[in-house]
Every structure is written in structure tokens, then in C-alpha cells.
PDB file of C-alpha atoms in Angstrom:
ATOM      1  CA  UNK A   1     -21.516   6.131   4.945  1.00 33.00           C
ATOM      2  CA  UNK A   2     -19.545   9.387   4.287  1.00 35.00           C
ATOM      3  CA  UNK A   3     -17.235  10.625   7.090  1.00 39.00           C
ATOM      4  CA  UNK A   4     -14.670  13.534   7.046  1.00 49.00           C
ATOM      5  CA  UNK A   5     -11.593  11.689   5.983  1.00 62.00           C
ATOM      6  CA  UNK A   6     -12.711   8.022   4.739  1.00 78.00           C
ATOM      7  CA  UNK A   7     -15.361   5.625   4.519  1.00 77.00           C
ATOM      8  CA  UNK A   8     -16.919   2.560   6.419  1.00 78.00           C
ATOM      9  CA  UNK A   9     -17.230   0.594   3.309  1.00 78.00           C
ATOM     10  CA  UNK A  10     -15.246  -0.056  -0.086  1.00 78.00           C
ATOM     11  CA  UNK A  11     -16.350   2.990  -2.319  1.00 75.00           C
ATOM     12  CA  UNK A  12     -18.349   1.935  -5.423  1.00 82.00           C
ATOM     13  CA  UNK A  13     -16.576   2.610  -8.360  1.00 86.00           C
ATOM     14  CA  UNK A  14     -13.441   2.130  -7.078  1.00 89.00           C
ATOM     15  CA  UNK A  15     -10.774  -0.861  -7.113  1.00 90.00           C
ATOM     16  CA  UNK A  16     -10.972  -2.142  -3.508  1.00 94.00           C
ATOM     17  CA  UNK A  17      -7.391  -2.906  -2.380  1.00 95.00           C
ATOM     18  CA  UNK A  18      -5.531  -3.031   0.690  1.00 98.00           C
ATOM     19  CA  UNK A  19      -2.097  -0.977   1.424  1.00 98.00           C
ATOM     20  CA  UNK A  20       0.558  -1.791   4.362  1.00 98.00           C
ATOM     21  CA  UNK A  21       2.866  -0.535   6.677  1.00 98.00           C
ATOM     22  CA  UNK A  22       5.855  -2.747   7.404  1.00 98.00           C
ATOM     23  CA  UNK A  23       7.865  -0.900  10.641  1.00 98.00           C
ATOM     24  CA  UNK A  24      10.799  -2.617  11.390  1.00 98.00           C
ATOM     25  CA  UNK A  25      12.322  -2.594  14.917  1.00 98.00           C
ATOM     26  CA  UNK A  26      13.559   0.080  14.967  1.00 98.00           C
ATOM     27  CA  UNK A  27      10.176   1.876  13.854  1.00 98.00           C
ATOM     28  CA  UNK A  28      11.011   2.681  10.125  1.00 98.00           C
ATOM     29  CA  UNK A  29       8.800   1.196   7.499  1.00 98.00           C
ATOM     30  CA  UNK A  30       9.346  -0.814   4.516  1.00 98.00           C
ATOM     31  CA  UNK A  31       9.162   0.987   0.882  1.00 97.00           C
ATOM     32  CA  UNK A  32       9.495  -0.150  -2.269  1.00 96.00           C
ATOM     33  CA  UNK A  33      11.353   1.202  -5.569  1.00 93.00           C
ATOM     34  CA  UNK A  34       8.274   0.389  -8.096  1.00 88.00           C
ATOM     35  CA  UNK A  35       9.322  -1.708 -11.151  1.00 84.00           C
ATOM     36  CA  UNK A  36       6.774   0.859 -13.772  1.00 72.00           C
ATOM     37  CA  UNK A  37       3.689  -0.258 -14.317  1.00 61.00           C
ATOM     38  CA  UNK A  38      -0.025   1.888 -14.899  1.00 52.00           C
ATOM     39  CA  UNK A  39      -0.089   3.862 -11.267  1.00 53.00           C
ATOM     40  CA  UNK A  40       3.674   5.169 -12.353  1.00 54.00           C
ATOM     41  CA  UNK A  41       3.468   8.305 -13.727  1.00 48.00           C
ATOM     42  CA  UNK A  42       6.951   9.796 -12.858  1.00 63.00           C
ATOM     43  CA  UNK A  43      10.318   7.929 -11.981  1.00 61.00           C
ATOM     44  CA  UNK A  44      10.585  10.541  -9.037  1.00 74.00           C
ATOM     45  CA  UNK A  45       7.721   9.525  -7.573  1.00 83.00           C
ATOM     46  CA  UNK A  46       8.687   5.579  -7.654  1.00 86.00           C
ATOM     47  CA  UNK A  47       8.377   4.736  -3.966  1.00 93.00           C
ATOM     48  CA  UNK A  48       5.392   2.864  -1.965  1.00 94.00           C
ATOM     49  CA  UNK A  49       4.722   0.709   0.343  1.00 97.00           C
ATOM     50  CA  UNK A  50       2.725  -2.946  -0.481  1.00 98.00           C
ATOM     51  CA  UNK A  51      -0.496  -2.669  -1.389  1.00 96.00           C
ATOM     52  CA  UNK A  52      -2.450  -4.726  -4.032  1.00 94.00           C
ATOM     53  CA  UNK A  53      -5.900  -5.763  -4.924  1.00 93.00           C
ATOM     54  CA  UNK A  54      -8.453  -8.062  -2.898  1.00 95.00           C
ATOM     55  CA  UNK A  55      -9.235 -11.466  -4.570  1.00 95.00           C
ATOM     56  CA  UNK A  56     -12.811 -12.504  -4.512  1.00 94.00           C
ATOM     57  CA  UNK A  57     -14.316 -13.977  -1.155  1.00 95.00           C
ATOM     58  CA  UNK A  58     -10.988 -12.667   0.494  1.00 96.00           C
ATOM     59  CA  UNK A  59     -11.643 -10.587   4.110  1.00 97.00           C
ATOM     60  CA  UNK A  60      -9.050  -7.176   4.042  1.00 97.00           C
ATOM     61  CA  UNK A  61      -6.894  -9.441   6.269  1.00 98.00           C
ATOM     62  CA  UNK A  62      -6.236 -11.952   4.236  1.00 98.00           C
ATOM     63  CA  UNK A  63      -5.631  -9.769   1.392  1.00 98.00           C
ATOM     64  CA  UNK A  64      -3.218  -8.086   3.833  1.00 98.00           C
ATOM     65  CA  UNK A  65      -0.849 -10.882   4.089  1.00 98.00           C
ATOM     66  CA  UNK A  66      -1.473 -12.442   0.462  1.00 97.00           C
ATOM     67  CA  UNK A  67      -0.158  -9.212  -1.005  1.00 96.00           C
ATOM     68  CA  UNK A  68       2.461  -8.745   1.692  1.00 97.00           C
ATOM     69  CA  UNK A  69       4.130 -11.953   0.886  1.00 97.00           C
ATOM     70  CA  UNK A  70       3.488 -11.654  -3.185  1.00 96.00           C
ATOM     71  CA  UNK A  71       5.525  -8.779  -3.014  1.00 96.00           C
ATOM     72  CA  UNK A  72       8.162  -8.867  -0.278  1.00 98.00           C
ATOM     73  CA  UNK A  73       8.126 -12.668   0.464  1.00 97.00           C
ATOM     74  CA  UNK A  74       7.623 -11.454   4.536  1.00 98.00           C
ATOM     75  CA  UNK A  75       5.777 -13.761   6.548  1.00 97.00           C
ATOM     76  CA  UNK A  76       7.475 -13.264  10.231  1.00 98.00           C
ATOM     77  CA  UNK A  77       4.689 -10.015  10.645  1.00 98.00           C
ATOM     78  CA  UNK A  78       2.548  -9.056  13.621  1.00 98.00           C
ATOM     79  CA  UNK A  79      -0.445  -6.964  12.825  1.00 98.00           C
ATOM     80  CA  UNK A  80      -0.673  -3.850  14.508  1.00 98.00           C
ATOM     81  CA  UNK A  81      -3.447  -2.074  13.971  1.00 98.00           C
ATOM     82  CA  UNK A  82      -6.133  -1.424  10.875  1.00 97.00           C
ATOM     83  CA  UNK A  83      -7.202   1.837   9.646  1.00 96.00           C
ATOM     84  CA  UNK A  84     -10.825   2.021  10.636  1.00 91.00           C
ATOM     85  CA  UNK A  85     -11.985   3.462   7.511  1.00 93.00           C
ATOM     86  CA  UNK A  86     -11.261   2.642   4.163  1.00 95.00           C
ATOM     87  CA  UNK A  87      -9.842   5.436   1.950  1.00 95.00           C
ATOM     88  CA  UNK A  88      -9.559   6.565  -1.645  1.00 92.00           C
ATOM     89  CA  UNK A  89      -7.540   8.554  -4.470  1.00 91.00           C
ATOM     90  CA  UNK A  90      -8.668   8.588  -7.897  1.00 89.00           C
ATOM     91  CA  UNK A  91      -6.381   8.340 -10.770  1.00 85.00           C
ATOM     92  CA  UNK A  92      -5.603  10.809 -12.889  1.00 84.00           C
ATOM     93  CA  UNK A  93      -7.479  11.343 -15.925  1.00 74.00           C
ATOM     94  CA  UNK A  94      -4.566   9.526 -18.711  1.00 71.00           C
ATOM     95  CA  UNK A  95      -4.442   6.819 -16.515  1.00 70.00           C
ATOM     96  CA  UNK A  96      -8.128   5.970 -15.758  1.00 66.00           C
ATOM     97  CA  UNK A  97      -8.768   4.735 -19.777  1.00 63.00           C
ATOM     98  CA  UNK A  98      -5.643   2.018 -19.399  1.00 61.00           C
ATOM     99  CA  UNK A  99      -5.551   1.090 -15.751  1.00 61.00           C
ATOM    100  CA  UNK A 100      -7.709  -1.851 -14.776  1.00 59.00           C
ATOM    101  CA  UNK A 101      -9.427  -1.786 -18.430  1.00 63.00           C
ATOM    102  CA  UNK A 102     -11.233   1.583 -17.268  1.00 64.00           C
ATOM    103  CA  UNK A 103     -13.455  -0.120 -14.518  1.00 74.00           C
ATOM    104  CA  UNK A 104     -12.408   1.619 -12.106  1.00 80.00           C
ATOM    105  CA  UNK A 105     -11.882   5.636 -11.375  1.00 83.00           C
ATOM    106  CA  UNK A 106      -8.870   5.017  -8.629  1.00 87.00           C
ATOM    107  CA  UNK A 107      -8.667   2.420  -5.244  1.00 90.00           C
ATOM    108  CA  UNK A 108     -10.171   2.224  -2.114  1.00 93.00           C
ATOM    109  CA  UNK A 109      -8.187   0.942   0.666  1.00 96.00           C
ATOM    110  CA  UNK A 110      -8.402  -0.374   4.184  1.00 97.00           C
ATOM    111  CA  UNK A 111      -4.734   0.144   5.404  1.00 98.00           C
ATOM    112  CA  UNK A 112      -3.188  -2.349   7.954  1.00 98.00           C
ATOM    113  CA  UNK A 113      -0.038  -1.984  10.180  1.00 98.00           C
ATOM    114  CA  UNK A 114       2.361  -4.676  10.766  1.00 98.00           C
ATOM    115  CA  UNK A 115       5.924  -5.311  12.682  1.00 98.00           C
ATOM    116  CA  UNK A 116       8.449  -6.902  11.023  1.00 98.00           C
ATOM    117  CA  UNK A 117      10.005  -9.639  13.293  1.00 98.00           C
ATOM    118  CA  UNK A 118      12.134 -11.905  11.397  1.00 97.00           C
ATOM    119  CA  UNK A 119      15.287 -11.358   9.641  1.00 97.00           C
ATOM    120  CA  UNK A 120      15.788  -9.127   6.619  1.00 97.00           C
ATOM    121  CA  UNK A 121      17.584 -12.023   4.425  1.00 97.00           C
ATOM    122  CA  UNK A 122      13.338 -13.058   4.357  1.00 98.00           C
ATOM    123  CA  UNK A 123      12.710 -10.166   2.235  1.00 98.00           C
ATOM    124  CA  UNK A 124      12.924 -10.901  -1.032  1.00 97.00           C
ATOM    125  CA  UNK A 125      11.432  -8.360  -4.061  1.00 97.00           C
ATOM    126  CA  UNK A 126      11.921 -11.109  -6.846  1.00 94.00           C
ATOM    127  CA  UNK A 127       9.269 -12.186  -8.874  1.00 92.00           C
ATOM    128  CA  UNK A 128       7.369 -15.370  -7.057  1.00 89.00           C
ATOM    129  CA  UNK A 129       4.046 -17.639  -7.534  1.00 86.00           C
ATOM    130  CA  UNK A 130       3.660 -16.931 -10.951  1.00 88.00           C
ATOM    131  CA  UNK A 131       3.639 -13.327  -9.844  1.00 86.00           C
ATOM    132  CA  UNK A 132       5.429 -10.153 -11.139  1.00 90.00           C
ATOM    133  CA  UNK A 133       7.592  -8.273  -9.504  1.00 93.00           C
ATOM    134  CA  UNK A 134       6.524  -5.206  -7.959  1.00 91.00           C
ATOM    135  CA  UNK A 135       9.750  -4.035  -6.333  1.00 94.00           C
ATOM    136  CA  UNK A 136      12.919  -3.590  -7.921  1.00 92.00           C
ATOM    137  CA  UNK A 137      14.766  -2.651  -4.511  1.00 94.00           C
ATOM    138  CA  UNK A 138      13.645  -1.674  -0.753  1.00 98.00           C
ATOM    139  CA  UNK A 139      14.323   0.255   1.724  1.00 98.00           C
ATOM    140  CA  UNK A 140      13.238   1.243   5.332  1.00 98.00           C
ATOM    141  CA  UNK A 141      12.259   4.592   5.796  1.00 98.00           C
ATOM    142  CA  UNK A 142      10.833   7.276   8.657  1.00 98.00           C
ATOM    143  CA  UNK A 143       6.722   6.986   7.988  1.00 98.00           C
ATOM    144  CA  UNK A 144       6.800  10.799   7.876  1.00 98.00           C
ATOM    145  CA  UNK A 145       8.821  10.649   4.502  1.00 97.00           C
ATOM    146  CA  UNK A 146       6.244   8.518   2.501  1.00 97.00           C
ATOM    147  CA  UNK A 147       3.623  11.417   1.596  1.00 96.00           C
ATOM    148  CA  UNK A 148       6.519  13.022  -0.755  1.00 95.00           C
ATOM    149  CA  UNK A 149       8.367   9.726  -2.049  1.00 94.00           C
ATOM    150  CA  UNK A 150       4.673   8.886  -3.631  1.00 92.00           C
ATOM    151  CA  UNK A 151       3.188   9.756  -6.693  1.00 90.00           C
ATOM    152  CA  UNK A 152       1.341  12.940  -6.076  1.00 90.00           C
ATOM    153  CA  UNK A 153      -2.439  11.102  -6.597  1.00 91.00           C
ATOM    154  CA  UNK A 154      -1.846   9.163  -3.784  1.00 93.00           C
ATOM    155  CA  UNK A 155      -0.370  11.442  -1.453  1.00 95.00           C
ATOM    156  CA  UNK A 156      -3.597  12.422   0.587  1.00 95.00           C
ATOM    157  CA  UNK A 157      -3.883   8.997   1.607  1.00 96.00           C
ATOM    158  CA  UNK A 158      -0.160   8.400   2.521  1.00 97.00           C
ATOM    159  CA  UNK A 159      -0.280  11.045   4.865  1.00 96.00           C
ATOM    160  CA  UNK A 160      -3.754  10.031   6.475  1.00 96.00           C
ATOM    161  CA  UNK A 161      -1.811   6.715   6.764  1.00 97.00           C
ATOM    162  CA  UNK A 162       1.191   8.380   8.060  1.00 97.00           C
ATOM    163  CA  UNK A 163      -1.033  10.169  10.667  1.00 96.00           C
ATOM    164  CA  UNK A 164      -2.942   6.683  11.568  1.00 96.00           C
ATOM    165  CA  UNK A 165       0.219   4.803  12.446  1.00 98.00           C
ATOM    166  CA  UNK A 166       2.474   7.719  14.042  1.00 97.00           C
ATOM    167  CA  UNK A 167       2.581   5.720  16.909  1.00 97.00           C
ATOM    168  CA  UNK A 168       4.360   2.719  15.465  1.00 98.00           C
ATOM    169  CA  UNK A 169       6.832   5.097  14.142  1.00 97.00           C
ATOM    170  CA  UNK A 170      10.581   6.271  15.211  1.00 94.00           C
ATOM    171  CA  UNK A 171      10.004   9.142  16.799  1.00 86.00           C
TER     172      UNK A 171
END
């Protein structure tokens, strides 16, 4: 079902995924300097938060904290709150041949919102599991910032996700 901003359901065609927001105490979120990869298509544009792909048979949830702790090794994490819709960008048109062997047009994603409650010697960018890895530094950062440190494809949804979680936010 089509609403204004988002959908109630993954969005055929596209990779479904989930994305997180990381607020430390203080209310500032978690971002990571991307390594390269297909979704980089400008080294000013090389900061996001988590997000990654949903394994088969995996609930957005579980995905959630799979991909959380792939990439920044957290585990001491509350959730928050979950977007209630699930919401898209495409890729652009050089990237959609090469990225996920052209089966998909861009991601859909159910966003979730978690505090951060251990201590920041947990976080850890390195590689881990037999997995790659994503980050080569991090940061914390206002929420409001993310829309412009993103690659511009992905920017709509970074500041419906900005909008989502204001509340969890320094103010």
C-alpha cells in the first residue's frame, strides 16, 4: 500500500534492508566514514549511518542488530523506536548495472532507533565474522547533519529519518 512518504511493505524491486540510528547519551548519533564500495559515488559524500541487507527468514529486528554489530561491533543498544513505514531511494542509473548484479533498482528500508549504553572502547569498525569492513572511522554527530554528509540518492530518506527520530536527538 502506497502512502505519502513510505510504504507498509518492502517495495518489489527493491533490495530490502534495514538502516539505524545509534544516539549516544548525549543525543548525537553514530556515523560512519564508508570504506568505497558500489553505493559510493563521491568521497564527499562518504558518511552514513549502519544499514545493511536482511538475510533470508530474518524479521527487520533481527536484521537490525545483525548488521549493527557486523559493522560497529555494538551490542550494549536499547531500541527506541521503528519507522512505521518502510522507505526507498533508487540508485542512480551507473550504479544500478554493477550494484547487487542489477537485481535490484535501489533499497527499501524499515529504519530502527537505538541508544547506545555501553562504553565507546565497544565500538569497533574493524573487519569481523568473516565480514568486511564497512567503516574506516566514526563519529557522533547532531541527526540534523546526516541529510548533507550522505550521498545525494539517499538524502530524501535521511531526512525522513532525521524527521522520525527528532525526538531522540540533542536538541
Amino acid at each position: 500500500m502506497l502512502h505519502e512518504t513510505g510504504f507498509a511493505e518492502p517495495l518489489e524491486g527493491y533490495r530490502p534492508c534495514v538502516g539505524l540510528a545509534v544516539f549516544n547519551a548525549d543525543g548525537l548519533v553514530f556515523v560512519g566514514r564508508r570504506t568505497g564500495g558500489e553505493e559510493s559515488v563521491s568521497s564527499g559524500y562518504a558518511w552514513q549511518m549502519p544499514q545493511g541487507g536482511m538475510d533470508p527468514g530474518e524479521t527487520p529486528l533481527e536484521a537490525a542488530k545483525r548488521e549493527l554489530y557486523e559493522e560497529t561491533a555494538m551490542r550494549s543498544v536499547s531500541l527506541l523506536a521503528e519507522s512505521p513505514l518502510w522507505w526507498h531511494y533508487d540508485l542512480p542509473e551507473e550504479l544500478c548495472r554493477s550494484a547487487w548484479k542489477g537485481r535490484y533498482r535501489g533499497q527499501t528500508q524499515k529504519w530502527f532507533a537505538f541508544r547506545f549504553e555501553g562504553d565507546e572502547g565497544e565500538i569497533d569498525v574493524g573487519p569481523r565474522d568473516g565480514h568486511k569492513a564497512e567503516f574506516l572511522q566514526w563519529r557522533w554527530e547532531r541527526l540534523e547533519n546526516t541529510p548533507e554528509l550522505i550521498v545525494p540518492f539517499k538524502r530524501d530518506v535521511y531526512e525522513r529519518v532525521a524527521s522520525a527520530f527528532a525526538g531522540f536527538a540533542a536538541s
